[in-house]
CSV table of C-alpha atoms in Angstrom, one decimal:
chain,number,residue,atom,x,y,z
A,1,MET,CA,0.0,0.0,0.0
A,2,ALA,CA,1.3,3.4,-0.9
A,3,LYS,CA,1.9,5.9,1.8
A,4,LEU,CA,-0.7,8.6,1.8
A,5,SER,CA,0.2,12.2,2.4
A,6,GLN,CA,-1.5,14.4,5.0
A,7,ASP,CA,-3.5,16.1,2.3
A,8,ASP,CA,-4.7,12.8,0.9
A,9,LEU,CA,-5.8,11.7,4.3
A,10,LEU,CA,-7.7,15.0,4.8
A,11,ALA,CA,-9.3,14.6,1.5
A,12,GLN,CA,-10.5,11.1,2.5
A,13,PHE,CA,-11.9,12.5,5.8
A,14,GLU,CA,-13.8,15.2,4.0
A,15,GLU,CA,-15.8,12.6,2.1
A,16,MET,CA,-16.8,10.8,5.3
A,17,THR,CA,-20.0,11.4,7.2
A,18,LEU,CA,-19.7,12.3,10.9
A,19,ILE,CA,-20.8,8.8,11.9
A,20,GLU,CA,-18.1,7.2,9.7
A,21,LEU,CA,-15.6,9.6,11.1
A,22,SER,CA,-16.6,8.9,14.7
A,23,GLU,CA,-16.3,5.1,14.0
A,24,PHE,CA,-12.9,5.7,12.5
A,25,VAL,CA,-11.7,7.6,15.6
A,26,LYS,CA,-12.9,4.8,17.8
A,27,ALA,CA,-11.1,2.2,15.7
A,28,PHE,CA,-8.0,4.3,15.7
A,29,GLU,CA,-8.0,4.7,19.5
A,30,GLU,CA,-8.5,0.9,19.9
A,31,LYS,CA,-5.7,0.0,17.4
A,32,PHE,CA,-3.1,2.4,18.8
A,33,ASP,CA,-4.3,2.4,22.4
A,34,VAL,CA,-4.7,6.2,22.5
A,35,THR,CA,-7.4,8.6,23.3
A,36,ALA,CA,-8.3,11.4,20.9
A,37,ALA,CA,-9.3,13.7,23.7
A,38,ALA,CA,-6.0,13.4,25.6
A,39,PRO,CA,-4.1,15.9,23.4
A,40,ALA,CA,-6.7,18.5,24.0
A,41,ALA,CA,-6.5,17.9,27.7
A,42,VAL,CA,-2.8,18.2,27.6
A,43,VAL,CA,-2.9,21.4,25.6
A,44,ALA,CA,-5.5,22.8,28.0
A,45,ALA,CA,-3.4,21.7,31.0
A,46,ALA,CA,-0.1,23.1,29.6
A,47,PRO,CA,-1.0,26.7,30.2
A,48,GLY,CA,-1.9,25.7,33.8
A,49,ALA,CA,1.3,27.2,35.0
A,50,PRO,CA,0.9,29.1,38.4
A,51,GLY,CA,-1.4,32.0,38.0
A,52,ALA,CA,-2.8,30.9,34.6
A,53,ALA,CA,-6.2,30.1,36.2
A,54,ALA,CA,-6.6,33.6,37.6
A,55,PRO,CA,-7.0,35.4,34.3
A,56,ALA,CA,-9.7,33.0,33.2
A,57,GLU,CA,-11.7,33.9,36.3
A,58,GLU,CA,-11.2,37.6,35.7
A,59,GLU,CA,-12.5,37.4,32.1
A,60,LYS,CA,-16.2,37.5,33.2
A,61,ASP,CA,-18.8,38.5,30.8
A,62,GLU,CA,-21.6,38.9,33.2
A,63,PHE,CA,-21.6,41.4,36.1
A,64,ASP,CA,-23.9,42.4,38.9
A,65,VAL,CA,-24.6,46.0,39.9
A,66,ILE,CA,-25.2,46.2,43.6
A,67,LEU,CA,-26.6,49.3,45.3
A,68,THR,CA,-24.8,49.6,48.6
A,69,GLY,CA,-26.3,52.8,49.8
A,70,ALA,CA,-28.7,55.5,48.6
A,71,GLY,CA,-26.8,58.6,49.8
A,72,ASP,CA,-28.4,62.0,50.4
A,73,LYS,CA,-30.4,62.1,47.2
A,74,LYS,CA,-32.7,59.1,47.7
A,75,ILE,CA,-35.3,60.3,45.3
A,76,GLN,CA,-32.8,60.7,42.5
A,77,VAL,CA,-31.5,57.2,43.1
A,78,ILE,CA,-35.0,55.8,43.0
A,79,LYS,CA,-35.5,57.5,39.7
A,80,VAL,CA,-32.4,56.0,38.3
A,81,VAL,CA,-33.2,52.6,39.6
A,82,ARG,CA,-36.6,52.8,37.9
A,83,GLU,CA,-34.9,53.8,34.6
A,84,LEU,CA,-32.5,50.9,34.8
A,85,THR,CA,-34.9,48.2,35.9
A,86,SER,CA,-38.3,49.2,34.7
A,87,LEU,CA,-39.6,48.7,38.2
A,88,GLY,CA,-42.6,50.5,39.6
A,89,LEU,CA,-42.2,53.3,42.1
A,90,LYS,CA,-42.9,51.1,45.2
A,91,GLU,CA,-40.6,48.3,44.0
A,92,ALA,CA,-37.7,50.8,43.3
A,93,LYS,CA,-38.2,52.5,46.6
A,94,ASP,CA,-38.1,49.1,48.4
A,95,LEU,CA,-35.0,48.2,46.6
A,96,VAL,CA,-33.2,51.5,47.5
A,97,ASP,CA,-34.5,51.2,51.1
A,98,GLY,CA,-33.2,47.7,51.4
A,99,ALA,CA,-29.7,48.4,50.2
A,100,PRO,CA,-27.3,46.6,49.8
A,101,LYS,CA,-29.3,44.9,47.0
A,102,PRO,CA,-28.6,44.0,43.4
A,103,VAL,CA,-30.0,46.4,40.9
A,104,LEU,CA,-29.0,44.6,37.8
A,105,GLU,CA,-27.8,41.0,37.6
A,106,LYS,CA,-25.8,39.2,34.9
A,107,VAL,CA,-25.4,42.1,32.5
A,108,ALA,CA,-22.5,42.9,30.1
A,109,LYS,CA,-19.6,44.9,31.4
A,110,ASP,CA,-20.4,48.1,29.6
A,111,ALA,CA,-24.0,48.0,30.7
A,112,ALA,CA,-22.8,47.4,34.3
A,113,GLU,CA,-20.4,50.3,34.1
A,114,LYS,CA,-23.0,52.7,32.6
A,115,ALA,CA,-25.5,51.7,35.3
A,116,ALA,CA,-22.9,52.2,38.1
A,117,GLU,CA,-22.1,55.7,36.7
A,118,SER,CA,-25.7,56.6,36.6
A,119,LEU,CA,-26.3,55.5,40.1
A,120,LYS,CA,-23.2,57.3,41.4
A,121,GLY,CA,-24.2,60.4,39.5
A,122,ALA,CA,-27.5,60.3,41.4
A,123,GLY,CA,-25.5,60.1,44.7
A,124,ALA,CA,-25.7,56.4,45.4
A,125,SER,CA,-22.8,54.1,46.4
A,126,VAL,CA,-22.5,51.1,44.1
A,127,GLU,CA,-20.4,48.0,43.6
A,128,VAL,CA,-19.9,46.1,40.4
A,129,LYS,CA,-19.1,42.4,40.9
C-alpha cells in the first residue's frame, strides 16, 4: 500500500460522514491504544502554570450592579433605579431602602459600568461584581 500524504488523508476524511468519522476515531483509538481527547486535555493543562487560572476567572462577561447605599439624594437614586430596571415606584423604593441589594444581575460589562455611573451620578454608592 502506498503511503498517503496528509493532504490525501484529509481529502478522505472530507468525504466521510460524521458517523463514519466517529467510528474511525474509535477504531484508531483501539488500534493504537490512545485517546483522541488526551491531546486537547494536555494542551489545556499546559497553560496551567501558576497564575494561569486567575486570568480565566477575571474574564467575566456577566456582572452584577449592587446598590450599597442611597446617599443623600434618595429620590434621585429611586428615579435612576426605575430607569435601569423598569420597576414600579414602590418596588424601586423598596430596593433602595433595602440596600445593599442588586439592581442589575448578569449584565454585560459596559451596561454594568453605565448603570454604576448613573447611580453614582445620582448620589448612590455602588459595587460592580
